[in-house]
mmCIF file of C-alpha atoms in Angstrom:
data_model
loop_
_atom_site.group_PDB
_atom_site.id
_atom_site.type_symbol
_atom_site.label_atom_id
_atom_site.label_comp_id
_atom_site.label_asym_id
_atom_site.label_seq_id
_atom_site.Cartn_x
_atom_site.Cartn_y
_atom_site.Cartn_z
ATOM 1 C CA MET A 103 -15.710 -79.498 -63.792
ATOM 2 C CA TYR A 104 -15.359 -78.972 -60.062
ATOM 3 C CA ARG A 105 -13.476 -81.541 -57.992
ATOM 4 C CA TYR A 106 -14.570 -82.239 -54.472
ATOM 5 C CA GLU A 107 -12.154 -83.583 -51.903
ATOM 6 C CA ARG A 108 -13.352 -85.887 -49.198
ATOM 7 C CA ILE A 109 -12.760 -84.563 -45.689
ATOM 8 C CA PRO A 110 -10.789 -87.182 -43.874
ATOM 9 C CA THR A 111 -12.486 -88.815 -40.878
ATOM 10 C CA PRO A 112 -10.480 -88.107 -37.695
ATOM 11 C CA ASN A 113 -8.897 -91.137 -36.121
ATOM 12 C CA ARG A 114 -8.803 -91.843 -32.345
ATOM 13 C CA THR A 115 -5.554 -89.941 -31.787
ATOM 14 C CA SER A 116 -6.836 -86.867 -33.530
ATOM 15 C CA ARG A 117 -10.028 -86.946 -31.427
ATOM 16 C CA MET A 118 -7.952 -87.120 -28.210
ATOM 17 C CA VAL A 119 -5.836 -84.137 -29.246
ATOM 18 C CA SER A 120 -8.915 -82.094 -30.126
ATOM 19 C CA GLN A 121 -10.594 -82.920 -26.828
ATOM 20 C CA SER A 122 -7.424 -81.966 -24.910
ATOM 21 C CA ARG A 123 -7.192 -78.653 -26.731
ATOM 22 C CA PHE A 124 -10.860 -77.952 -25.979
ATOM 23 C CA ARG A 125 -10.389 -78.685 -22.270
ATOM 24 C CA LEU A 126 -7.292 -76.427 -22.205
ATOM 25 C CA CYS A 127 -9.245 -73.613 -23.860
ATOM 26 C CA VAL A 128 -12.100 -73.933 -21.343
ATOM 27 C CA LEU A 129 -9.627 -73.981 -18.453
ATOM 28 C CA THR A 130 -7.830 -70.919 -19.809
ATOM 29 C CA LEU A 131 -11.066 -68.989 -20.166
ATOM 30 C CA SER A 132 -12.115 -70.007 -16.665
ATOM 31 C CA VAL A 133 -8.866 -68.704 -15.182
ATOM 32 C CA LEU A 134 -8.674 -65.482 -17.221
ATOM 33 C CA SER A 135 -12.312 -64.405 -17.046
ATOM 34 C CA PRO A 136 -12.178 -62.961 -13.499
ATOM 35 C CA PHE A 137 -9.070 -60.995 -14.424
ATOM 36 C CA VAL A 138 -10.707 -59.658 -17.574
ATOM 37 C CA VAL A 139 -13.693 -58.533 -15.517
ATOM 38 C CA ILE A 140 -11.438 -56.881 -12.912
ATOM 39 C CA VAL A 141 -9.428 -55.066 -15.590
ATOM 40 C CA TYR A 142 -12.644 -53.915 -17.275
ATOM 41 C CA VAL A 143 -14.069 -52.580 -14.002
ATOM 42 C CA LEU A 144 -10.848 -50.815 -13.044
ATOM 43 C CA THR A 145 -10.463 -49.325 -16.499
ATOM 44 C CA ASN A 146 -13.965 -47.920 -16.420
ATOM 45 C CA ALA A 147 -13.497 -46.635 -12.876
ATOM 46 C CA LEU A 148 -10.276 -44.875 -13.818
ATOM 47 C CA SER A 149 -11.923 -43.455 -16.903
ATOM 48 C CA ALA A 150 -14.766 -42.117 -14.766
ATOM 49 C CA ASP A 151 -12.295 -40.539 -12.340
ATOM 50 C CA THR A 152 -10.461 -38.946 -15.252
ATOM 51 C CA VAL A 153 -13.681 -37.526 -16.644
ATOM 52 C CA ASN A 154 -14.737 -36.242 -13.234
ATOM 53 C CA ALA A 155 -11.341 -34.590 -12.727
ATOM 54 C CA ALA A 156 -11.520 -32.992 -16.126
ATOM 55 C CA ASN A 157 -15.006 -31.675 -15.355
ATOM 56 C CA SER A 158 -14.130 -30.412 -11.876
ATOM 57 C CA SER A 159 -14.305 -26.693 -11.222
ATOM 58 C CA GLY A 160 -13.132 -24.330 -8.500
ATOM 59 C CA PRO A 161 -15.556 -22.725 -6.048
ATOM 60 C CA ARG A 162 -15.351 -19.330 -7.811
ATOM 61 C CA ALA A 163 -15.845 -20.785 -11.313
ATOM 62 C CA VAL A 164 -19.590 -20.165 -11.276
ATOM 63 C CA PRO A 165 -21.698 -20.015 -14.472
ATOM 64 C CA THR A 166 -22.325 -16.259 -14.141
ATOM 65 C CA LEU A 167 -18.600 -15.352 -14.102
ATOM 66 C CA GLN A 168 -17.581 -13.540 -17.288
ATOM 67 C CA GLN A 169 -14.233 -11.870 -16.600
ATOM 68 C CA LEU A 170 -11.559 -11.856 -13.920
ATOM 69 C CA PHE A 171 -9.012 -9.239 -12.829
ATOM 70 C CA ILE A 172 -6.238 -9.997 -10.316
ATOM 71 C CA LEU A 173 -3.992 -7.261 -8.912
ATOM 72 C CA ALA A 174 -1.276 -8.690 -6.669
ATOM 73 C CA ARG A 175 1.536 -7.298 -4.592
ATOM 74 C CA HIS A 176 4.907 -8.937 -5.213
ATOM 75 C CA GLY A 177 6.311 -11.538 -2.831
ATOM 76 C CA ASN A 178 8.730 -11.028 0.069
ATOM 77 C CA ARG A 179 11.737 -8.858 -0.747
ATOM 78 C CA GLY A 180 14.920 -7.663 0.840
ATOM 79 C CA PRO A 181 14.965 -4.190 2.439
ATOM 80 C CA VAL A 182 16.073 -1.170 0.451
ATOM 81 C CA VAL A 183 17.335 0.631 3.574
ATOM 82 C CA THR A 184 17.981 -0.354 7.188
ATOM 83 C CA PHE A 185 18.785 1.608 10.341
ATOM 84 C CA PRO A 186 22.433 1.613 11.537
ATOM 85 C CA THR A 187 22.225 -0.976 14.339
ATOM 86 C CA PHE A 188 19.906 -3.429 12.623
ATOM 87 C CA PRO A 189 21.403 -6.962 12.649
ATOM 88 C CA TYR A 190 20.240 -7.711 9.088
ATOM 89 C CA GLN A 191 21.700 -4.885 7.040
ATOM 90 C CA CYS A 192 20.253 -4.431 3.561
ATOM 91 C CA ASN A 193 23.699 -4.922 1.948
ATOM 92 C CA ASP A 194 24.459 -8.138 3.877
ATOM 93 C CA THR A 195 24.461 -10.768 1.153
ATOM 94 C CA ASP A 196 24.555 -13.578 3.723
ATOM 95 C CA VAL A 197 21.029 -12.539 4.739
ATOM 96 C CA TRP A 198 19.807 -11.037 1.471
ATOM 97 C CA PRO A 199 21.766 -12.950 -1.209
ATOM 98 C CA TYR A 200 19.774 -11.492 -4.114
ATOM 99 C CA GLY A 201 20.402 -7.893 -3.090
ATOM 100 C CA GLU A 202 18.463 -4.872 -1.897
ATOM 101 C CA GLY A 203 14.782 -4.872 -2.723
ATOM 102 C CA GLN A 204 14.987 -8.183 -4.592
ATOM 103 C CA LEU A 205 12.567 -11.090 -4.385
ATOM 104 C CA THR A 206 13.668 -13.617 -1.766
ATOM 105 C CA ASN A 207 13.351 -17.395 -1.990
ATOM 106 C CA ARG A 208 10.458 -17.232 0.437
ATOM 107 C CA GLY A 209 8.871 -14.630 -1.824
ATOM 108 C CA ARG A 210 9.264 -16.907 -4.829
ATOM 109 C CA VAL A 211 7.511 -19.761 -3.070
ATOM 110 C CA GLN A 212 4.863 -17.325 -1.839
ATOM 111 C CA MET A 213 3.928 -16.184 -5.348
ATOM 112 C CA TYR A 214 4.022 -19.720 -6.756
ATOM 113 C CA ASN A 215 1.586 -20.830 -4.053
ATOM 114 C CA LEU A 216 -0.630 -17.839 -4.780
ATOM 115 C CA GLY A 217 -0.824 -18.940 -8.416
ATOM 116 C CA LYS A 218 -1.753 -22.473 -7.327
ATOM 117 C CA LYS A 219 -4.455 -21.020 -5.080
ATOM 118 C CA PHE A 220 -6.020 -19.141 -7.965
ATOM 119 C CA ARG A 221 -5.908 -22.312 -10.068
ATOM 120 C CA SER A 222 -7.890 -24.118 -7.362
ATOM 121 C CA LEU A 223 -10.362 -21.226 -7.050
ATOM 122 C CA TYR A 224 -11.046 -20.668 -10.755
ATOM 123 C CA ASP A 225 -10.278 -24.021 -12.336
ATOM 124 C CA GLY A 226 -12.914 -24.658 -14.978
ATOM 125 C CA PHE A 227 -13.424 -20.980 -15.691
ATOM 126 C CA LEU A 228 -9.738 -20.822 -16.615
ATOM 127 C CA ASP A 229 -8.625 -23.346 -19.214
ATOM 128 C CA GLU A 230 -5.985 -25.755 -17.956
ATOM 129 C CA HIS A 231 -3.848 -24.789 -20.945
ATOM 130 C CA PHE A 232 -2.328 -21.343 -21.225
ATOM 131 C CA ARG A 233 -3.564 -19.569 -24.338
ATOM 132 C CA GLN A 234 -2.629 -16.001 -25.213
ATOM 133 C CA GLU A 235 -6.157 -15.235 -26.337
ATOM 134 C CA ASP A 236 -7.463 -16.200 -22.867
ATOM 135 C CA MET A 237 -5.084 -14.406 -20.491
ATOM 136 C CA LEU A 238 -2.869 -11.318 -20.334
ATOM 137 C CA ALA A 239 -0.216 -10.808 -17.646
ATOM 138 C CA GLN A 240 1.258 -7.369 -16.958
ATOM 139 C CA SER A 241 3.815 -6.035 -14.501
ATOM 140 C CA THR A 242 5.529 -2.825 -13.510
ATOM 141 C CA LEU A 243 9.086 -2.460 -14.772
ATOM 142 C CA VAL A 244 10.660 -3.663 -11.526
ATOM 143 C CA ASP A 245 12.665 -6.846 -10.956
ATOM 144 C CA ARG A 246 10.628 -8.149 -8.036
ATOM 145 C CA THR A 247 7.235 -7.624 -9.709
ATOM 146 C CA MET A 248 8.281 -9.258 -12.979
ATOM 147 C CA MET A 249 9.781 -12.222 -11.130
ATOM 148 C CA SER A 250 6.685 -12.450 -8.927
ATOM 149 C CA ALA A 251 4.531 -12.555 -12.048
ATOM 150 C CA SER A 252 6.643 -15.390 -13.440
ATOM 151 C CA GLN A 253 6.281 -17.400 -10.228
ATOM 152 C CA PHE A 254 2.547 -16.735 -10.030
ATOM 153 C CA LEU A 255 2.008 -17.919 -13.602
ATOM 154 C CA ALA A 256 4.063 -21.056 -12.951
ATOM 155 C CA GLY A 257 1.608 -21.980 -10.203
ATOM 156 C CA LEU A 258 -1.450 -20.968 -12.229
ATOM 157 C CA TYR A 259 -0.527 -22.685 -15.510
ATOM 158 C CA PRO A 260 1.583 -25.812 -14.987
ATOM 159 C CA PRO A 261 2.069 -27.389 -18.415
ATOM 160 C CA LYS A 262 -0.437 -30.081 -19.366
ATOM 161 C CA GLY A 263 -0.540 -32.412 -22.352
ATOM 162 C CA PHE A 264 0.990 -30.871 -25.460
ATOM 163 C CA GLN A 265 2.496 -28.021 -23.389
ATOM 164 C CA VAL A 266 4.847 -30.365 -21.517
ATOM 165 C CA TRP A 267 8.126 -29.718 -23.292
ATOM 166 C CA ASN A 268 10.358 -31.288 -20.616
ATOM 167 C CA LYS A 269 8.925 -34.076 -18.461
ATOM 168 C CA HIS A 270 11.485 -33.267 -15.755
ATOM 169 C CA LEU A 271 10.486 -29.589 -15.565
ATOM 170 C CA MET A 272 6.810 -28.826 -14.967
ATOM 171 C CA TRP A 273 7.107 -25.205 -16.113
ATOM 172 C CA GLN A 274 6.391 -23.341 -19.319
ATOM 173 C CA PRO A 275 7.315 -19.839 -20.527
ATOM 174 C CA ILE A 276 4.436 -17.332 -20.399
ATOM 175 C CA PRO A 277 4.850 -13.755 -21.674
ATOM 176 C CA ILE A 278 4.673 -10.862 -19.206
ATOM 177 C CA PHE A 279 4.070 -7.389 -20.590
ATOM 178 C CA ILE A 280 5.023 -4.086 -18.978
ATOM 179 C CA THR A 281 2.251 -1.725 -17.929
ATOM 180 C CA GLU A 282 2.871 2.013 -17.774
ATOM 181 C CA LYS A 283 -0.533 2.684 -16.187
ATOM 182 C CA ASP A 284 0.442 1.585 -12.683
ATOM 183 C CA HIS A 285 2.276 4.595 -11.239
ATOM 184 C CA SER A 286 3.331 2.979 -7.953
ATOM 185 C CA MET A 287 7.010 3.753 -8.377
ATOM 186 C CA MET A 288 6.481 7.508 -8.208
ATOM 187 C CA VAL A 289 5.281 7.282 -4.583
ATOM 188 C CA PRO A 290 8.693 7.048 -2.833
ATOM 189 C CA VAL A 291 10.139 10.520 -2.214
ATOM 190 C CA PHE A 292 13.247 9.525 -4.143
ATOM 191 C CA GLY A 293 11.257 7.489 -6.662
ATOM 192 C CA LEU A 294 10.332 8.273 -10.254
ATOM 193 C CA GLN A 295 9.734 11.956 -10.905
ATOM 194 C CA THR A 296 7.132 11.320 -13.584
ATOM 195 C CA CYS A 297 4.239 13.361 -12.218
ATOM 196 C CA PRO A 298 5.217 16.740 -10.695
ATOM 197 C CA ARG A 299 1.674 17.473 -9.541
ATOM 198 C CA PHE A 300 1.513 14.244 -7.550
ATOM 199 C CA ARG A 301 4.791 15.159 -5.840
ATOM 200 C CA GLN A 302 3.480 18.648 -5.083
ATOM 201 C CA ILE A 303 0.299 17.310 -3.475
ATOM 202 C CA GLN A 304 2.270 14.616 -1.664
ATOM 203 C CA ASN A 305 4.536 17.255 -0.073
ATOM 204 C CA GLU A 306 1.479 19.225 1.025
ATOM 205 C CA SER A 307 0.004 16.045 2.514
ATOM 206 C CA LEU A 308 3.187 15.281 4.461
ATOM 207 C CA ILE A 309 3.228 18.832 5.855
ATOM 208 C CA ARG A 310 -0.329 18.327 7.112
ATOM 209 C CA TYR A 311 0.687 15.016 8.651
ATOM 210 C CA LYS A 312 3.624 16.594 10.487
ATOM 211 C CA ASN A 313 1.451 19.425 11.768
ATOM 212 C CA GLU A 314 -1.074 16.954 13.152
ATOM 213 C CA ASN A 315 1.158 14.072 14.251
ATOM 214 C CA GLY A 316 4.738 15.390 14.266
ATOM 215 C CA ALA A 317 5.084 15.682 18.042
ATOM 216 C CA ASP A 318 3.943 12.096 18.642
ATOM 217 C CA LEU A 319 6.188 10.791 15.875
ATOM 218 C CA LEU A 320 9.259 12.595 17.264
ATOM 219 C CA ALA A 321 8.529 11.246 20.735
ATOM 220 C CA PHE A 322 8.398 7.705 19.348
ATOM 221 C CA LEU A 323 11.645 8.135 17.381
ATOM 222 C CA GLN A 324 13.438 9.539 20.442
ATOM 223 C CA SER A 325 12.287 6.591 22.551
ATOM 224 C CA VAL A 326 13.915 4.083 20.168
ATOM 225 C CA GLN A 327 16.926 6.197 19.193
ATOM 226 C CA PRO A 328 19.292 4.505 21.712
ATOM 227 C CA TYR A 329 18.548 1.182 19.965
ATOM 228 C CA THR A 330 18.409 2.288 16.331
ATOM 229 C CA GLY A 331 21.307 4.745 16.163
ATOM 230 C CA ILE A 332 19.271 6.931 13.825
ATOM 231 C CA THR A 333 20.044 10.650 13.801
ATOM 232 C CA ILE A 334 16.691 12.316 14.288
ATOM 233 C CA ASP A 335 16.065 15.323 12.071
ATOM 234 C CA SER A 336 12.947 17.237 13.073
ATOM 235 C CA GLY A 337 12.588 18.291 9.446
ATOM 236 C CA SER A 338 12.224 14.720 8.124
ATOM 237 C CA PRO A 339 10.978 12.365 10.856
ATOM 238 C CA THR A 340 8.990 10.383 8.314
ATOM 239 C CA VAL A 341 12.220 9.362 6.546
ATOM 240 C CA ALA A 342 13.656 8.037 9.807
ATOM 241 C CA MET A 343 10.429 6.154 10.487
ATOM 242 C CA ASN A 344 10.567 4.632 7.023
ATOM 243 C CA HIS A 345 14.058 3.242 7.745
ATOM 244 C CA ILE A 346 12.783 1.512 10.881
ATOM 245 C CA TRP A 347 9.628 0.197 9.224
ATOM 246 C CA GLU A 348 11.523 -1.105 6.201
ATOM 247 C CA SER A 349 13.957 -2.958 8.470
ATOM 248 C CA PHE A 350 11.321 -4.609 10.658
ATOM 249 C CA PHE A 351 8.799 -5.404 7.936
ATOM 250 C CA CYS A 352 11.189 -7.213 5.585
ATOM 251 C CA ALA A 353 12.946 -9.179 8.312
ATOM 252 C CA ASP A 354 9.682 -10.187 9.973
ATOM 253 C CA ASN A 355 8.281 -11.427 6.652
ATOM 254 C CA GLU A 356 11.331 -13.645 6.261
ATOM 255 C CA GLY A 357 10.900 -15.122 9.732
ATOM 256 C CA LEU A 358 14.105 -13.559 11.051
ATOM 257 C CA THR A 359 14.354 -12.985 14.798
ATOM 258 C CA LEU A 360 14.022 -9.332 15.695
ATOM 259 C CA PRO A 361 16.024 -7.788 18.575
ATOM 260 C CA ALA A 362 14.413 -8.221 21.995
ATOM 261 C CA TRP A 363 13.809 -4.477 22.458
ATOM 262 C CA THR A 364 11.474 -4.377 19.445
ATOM 263 C CA LYS A 365 8.746 -6.295 21.310
ATOM 264 C CA SER A 366 7.646 -3.105 23.030
ATOM 265 C CA VAL A 367 7.145 -1.228 19.745
ATOM 266 C CA TYR A 368 6.483 -3.816 17.020
ATOM 267 C CA PRO A 369 4.001 -4.703 15.696
ATOM 268 C CA GLU A 370 2.195 -2.093 17.777
ATOM 269 C CA PRO A 371 2.253 0.865 18.127
ATOM 270 C CA MET A 372 4.518 0.976 15.096
ATOM 271 C CA ILE A 373 2.015 -0.336 12.554
ATOM 272 C CA SER A 374 -0.622 2.199 13.565
ATOM 273 C CA ILE A 375 1.907 5.036 13.368
ATOM 274 C CA TYR A 376 3.275 3.993 9.995
ATOM 275 C CA GLU A 377 -0.141 3.420 8.409
ATOM 276 C CA LYS A 378 -0.941 7.117 8.881
ATOM 277 C CA ILE A 379 2.360 8.082 7.256
ATOM 278 C CA TYR A 380 1.739 5.657 4.414
ATOM 279 C CA LYS A 381 -1.673 7.126 3.663
ATOM 280 C CA ALA A 382 -0.174 10.624 3.647
ATOM 281 C CA TYR A 383 2.372 9.419 1.077
ATOM 282 C CA THR A 384 -0.057 7.659 -1.239
ATOM 283 C CA ILE A 385 -3.794 8.417 -1.169
ATOM 284 C CA ALA A 386 -4.383 11.388 1.150
ATOM 285 C CA THR A 387 -6.526 13.205 -1.462
ATOM 286 C CA ASP A 388 -8.781 12.269 -4.373
ATOM 287 C CA THR A 389 -6.270 13.810 -6.785
ATOM 288 C CA MET A 390 -3.462 11.629 -5.423
ATOM 289 C CA ILE A 391 -5.638 8.540 -5.890
ATOM 290 C CA ARG A 392 -6.540 9.629 -9.425
ATOM 291 C CA LEU A 393 -2.933 10.253 -10.446
ATOM 292 C CA LEU A 394 -1.696 7.089 -8.746
ATOM 293 C CA GLN A 395 -4.032 4.410 -10.139
ATOM 294 C CA GLY A 396 -6.691 6.215 -12.174
ATOM 295 C CA GLN A 397 -5.250 5.093 -15.501
ATOM 296 C CA LEU A 398 -4.998 1.473 -14.375
ATOM 297 C CA PHE A 399 -8.593 1.437 -13.159
ATOM 298 C CA GLN A 400 -9.682 3.148 -16.361
ATOM 299 C CA GLU A 401 -8.198 0.237 -18.302
ATOM 300 C CA ILE A 402 -10.020 -2.289 -16.108
ATOM 301 C CA MET A 403 -13.386 -0.566 -16.452
ATOM 302 C CA GLY A 404 -12.856 -0.243 -20.200
ATOM 303 C CA LEU A 405 -12.177 -3.968 -20.544
ATOM 304 C CA MET A 406 -15.258 -4.796 -18.508
ATOM 305 C CA GLY A 407 -17.363 -2.485 -20.666
ATOM 306 C CA ALA A 408 -16.048 -4.072 -23.851
ATOM 307 C CA LYS A 409 -16.852 -7.523 -22.483
ATOM 308 C CA ILE A 410 -20.404 -6.446 -21.693
ATOM 309 C CA ASN A 411 -20.858 -4.840 -25.119
ATOM 310 C CA GLY A 412 -19.427 -7.834 -26.954
ATOM 311 C CA THR A 413 -16.599 -5.786 -28.483
ATOM 312 C CA LEU A 414 -13.673 -7.224 -26.509
ATOM 313 C CA GLU A 415 -10.948 -8.464 -28.842
ATOM 314 C CA PRO A 416 -9.266 -10.742 -28.048
ATOM 315 C CA ASN A 417 -12.051 -11.961 -25.786
ATOM 316 C CA ARG A 418 -9.875 -12.710 -22.766
ATOM 317 C CA ARG A 419 -11.108 -14.094 -19.463
ATOM 318 C CA LEU A 420 -8.221 -13.175 -17.175
ATOM 319 C CA TYR A 421 -6.103 -10.056 -16.697
ATOM 320 C CA PHE A 422 -3.297 -10.322 -14.158
ATOM 321 C CA TYR A 423 -1.356 -7.324 -12.830
ATOM 322 C CA SER A 424 1.811 -7.778 -10.790
ATOM 323 C CA GLY A 425 2.409 -4.664 -8.726
ATOM 324 C CA HIS A 426 3.072 -3.187 -5.323
ATOM 325 C CA ASP A 427 1.411 -2.213 -2.066
ATOM 326 C CA ASN A 428 0.715 1.128 -3.774
ATOM 327 C CA THR A 429 -1.154 -0.720 -6.522
ATOM 328 C CA ILE A 430 -3.559 -2.295 -4.080
ATOM 329 C CA LYS A 431 -3.815 0.820 -1.908
ATOM 330 C CA GLY A 432 -4.632 3.004 -4.911
ATOM 331 C CA VAL A 433 -7.386 0.676 -6.166
ATOM 332 C CA LEU A 434 -8.852 0.408 -2.662
ATOM 333 C CA GLY A 435 -8.841 4.205 -2.571
ATOM 334 C CA ILE A 436 -10.816 4.315 -5.835
ATOM 335 C CA LEU A 437 -13.349 1.898 -4.338
ATOM 336 C CA GLY A 438 -13.762 4.154 -1.288
ATOM 337 C CA LEU A 439 -11.810 1.821 0.984
ATOM 338 C CA GLY A 440 -8.624 3.818 1.487
ATOM 339 C CA ASP A 441 -8.997 3.819 5.257
ATOM 340 C CA SER A 442 -9.359 0.034 5.489
ATOM 341 C CA GLY A 443 -6.925 -2.781 5.057
ATOM 342 C CA GLY A 444 -3.816 -0.945 6.247
ATOM 343 C CA ILE A 445 -0.707 -1.769 4.227
ATOM 344 C CA ALA A 446 -1.086 -4.749 1.904
ATOM 345 C CA ARG A 447 1.184 -7.579 2.942
ATOM 346 C CA THR A 448 3.431 -9.177 0.351
ATOM 347 C CA GLY A 449 1.648 -11.742 -1.785
ATOM 348 C CA SER A 450 -1.751 -10.119 -1.231
ATOM 349 C CA ALA A 451 -4.240 -9.691 -4.062
ATOM 350 C CA ILE A 452 -7.390 -7.750 -4.825
ATOM 351 C CA ILE A 453 -9.808 -9.511 -7.181
ATOM 352 C CA LEU A 454 -12.523 -8.031 -9.373
ATOM 353 C CA GLU A 455 -15.028 -10.450 -10.897
ATOM 354 C CA LEU A 456 -17.471 -9.414 -13.617
ATOM 355 C CA HIS A 457 -20.686 -11.452 -13.461
ATOM 356 C CA ARG A 458 -23.717 -11.728 -15.703
ATOM 357 C CA GLY A 459 -26.875 -10.693 -13.871
ATOM 358 C CA PRO A 460 -30.223 -12.538 -13.816
ATOM 359 C CA GLN A 461 -31.761 -10.143 -16.328
ATOM 360 C CA ALA A 462 -30.627 -9.560 -19.905
ATOM 361 C CA GLY A 463 -28.004 -6.841 -20.163
ATOM 362 C CA GLN A 464 -27.442 -6.735 -16.415
ATOM 363 C CA HIS A 465 -23.940 -7.139 -15.010
ATOM 364 C CA HIS A 466 -22.401 -6.749 -11.583
ATOM 365 C CA VAL A 467 -18.958 -6.752 -10.016
ATOM 366 C CA GLN A 468 -17.823 -8.718 -6.983
ATOM 367 C CA VAL A 469 -14.648 -7.646 -5.194
ATOM 368 C CA LEU A 470 -12.599 -10.054 -3.096
ATOM 369 C CA TYR A 471 -9.324 -9.790 -1.203
ATOM 370 C CA ILE A 472 -6.623 -12.318 -0.350
ATOM 371 C CA ASP A 473 -4.288 -11.517 2.539
ATOM 372 C CA GLY A 474 -0.840 -12.734 1.539
ATOM 373 C CA GLY A 475 0.027 -13.344 5.173
ATOM 374 C CA SER A 476 -2.813 -15.806 5.777
ATOM 375 C CA LYS A 477 -2.107 -19.524 5.879
ATOM 376 C CA ASP A 478 -4.964 -20.716 3.683
ATOM 377 C CA LEU A 479 -5.038 -17.720 1.285
ATOM 378 C CA GLU A 480 -8.832 -17.873 1.324
ATOM 379 C CA PRO A 481 -10.477 -14.840 -0.308
ATOM 380 C CA SER A 482 -12.856 -12.612 1.638
ATOM 381 C CA PHE A 483 -15.630 -10.479 0.144
ATOM 382 C CA VAL A 484 -15.196 -6.719 0.025
ATOM 383 C CA ASN A 485 -18.179 -4.380 0.321
ATOM 384 C CA ILE A 486 -17.939 -1.169 -1.730
ATOM 385 C CA PRO A 487 -19.382 1.862 0.092
ATOM 386 C CA GLY A 488 -22.463 3.203 -1.675
ATOM 387 C CA CYS A 489 -22.936 0.036 -3.731
ATOM 388 C CA ASP A 490 -24.798 -3.124 -2.729
ATOM 389 C CA PHE A 491 -23.082 -6.496 -2.860
ATOM 390 C CA PRO A 492 -22.738 -7.508 -5.615
ATOM 391 C CA CYS A 493 -22.201 -4.039 -7.063
ATOM 392 C CA ASP A 494 -24.057 -3.147 -10.260
ATOM 393 C CA PHE A 495 -21.534 -2.372 -12.994
ATOM 394 C CA GLN A 496 -23.210 0.868 -14.046
ATOM 395 C CA LEU A 497 -23.368 2.102 -10.446
ATOM 396 C CA LEU A 498 -19.726 1.171 -9.849
ATOM 397 C CA SER A 499 -18.777 3.118 -12.972
ATOM 398 C CA LYS A 500 -20.714 6.137 -11.745
ATOM 399 C CA ILE A 501 -19.249 6.268 -8.211
ATOM 400 C CA THR A 502 -15.647 5.707 -9.361
ATOM 401 C CA GLU A 503 -15.677 7.800 -12.543
ATOM 402 C CA LYS A 504 -14.120 10.833 -10.860
ATOM 403 C CA TYR A 505 -10.933 8.828 -10.418
ATOM 404 C CA TYR A 506 -10.553 7.424 -13.915
ATOM 405 C CA ASN A 507 -12.160 9.800 -16.423
ATOM 406 C CA ILE A 508 -8.680 10.799 -17.599
ATOM 407 C CA THR A 509 -8.120 12.063 -21.128
ATOM 408 C CA ASP A 510 -4.625 13.576 -20.858
ATOM 409 C CA TYR A 511 -2.563 12.185 -17.996
ATOM 410 C CA GLU A 512 0.571 14.179 -18.789
ATOM 411 C CA SER A 513 -1.401 17.399 -18.734
ATOM 412 C CA GLU A 514 -2.944 16.530 -15.384
ATOM 413 C CA CYS A 515 0.526 15.876 -13.972
ATOM 414 C CA GLN A 516 1.664 19.447 -14.597
ATOM 415 C CA ILE A 517 1.962 21.659 -11.512
ATOM 416 C CA ARG A 518 -0.896 24.105 -11.178
ATOM 417 C CA PRO A 519 -0.692 27.471 -9.399
#
């Protein structure tokens, strides 16, 4: 049998307590409600901003973009040689504390900022998290290019979320692989002797240069000899000119004050004189271009073709190459632009974008260039001779094939009678 208990009737005191508690509750709700509303509004606003930030994309991250190639020259470096009277000798560790030819602090900042620029340009196309299946970074086997690659990647992929392993250090390790297809280091006369035929053709090119421009070059060297202290050898004026150029170029990049007498010769006419020498050293003939960067461009075109055919594995979006002025000059030569652009400044980059066309199976390539000496690092479009902008992939392949249809590089490098 169930028992029921009578609910006691509240007395006067109990009713007063209940009424007081009710009034306190109403008062509390009245005071807190505006704050609750404010917090709700702010929370939703912040959430919206977070969503918008996450969905933001860079100006080059357009829906048609399929694949991206970046070929960059390393950042500022110390000189490898200097002329006798130059105030900033290449072995002066007070000026060049990292040593001859090494990446300077300014060069490190330069490459980091270049990486940040590419993040702003391609954010959205590039995942904010570094993933090995999305990106491959390669470099020549040279200190300054490998270090430049590291700095570039630090700017491009700052750690986010789960990749933050130290909250006090916004950096993460990213692998950099060595490429043997960029043959830039064989260009210097005393550089790598890996391709005898290139050296043979280079010597022939320099002889032609001396025959056509030797008198003017000697006259220039004699005019600055009292200031430089260089012993002028009529047999190798280009070597003497290289010493002067190397001295001025590296110091100027670092913002060092050049001697007063240099104002009459630098930047002009020195740049114009040296650009002709530089072309004679690097890309004077189609064969030189082919042997210099044909293999590298062959790799790029192969990766683009695999992307188009759906056979690319892993299906990466970005390929980054850290190289030299000879890297950029060689690729420009392949594109028919060897006479333009002069000598690539440190921190410059040439960009190749593969886009999906409006019709099924159609693809085109857009080429852009970033001048490392510009303040805003804004890219400019590059028109390829003989190919409309944007350039159809098949047409680009056809007009550049003579430079990269290489089957046996070592055989091609053998000296021919």
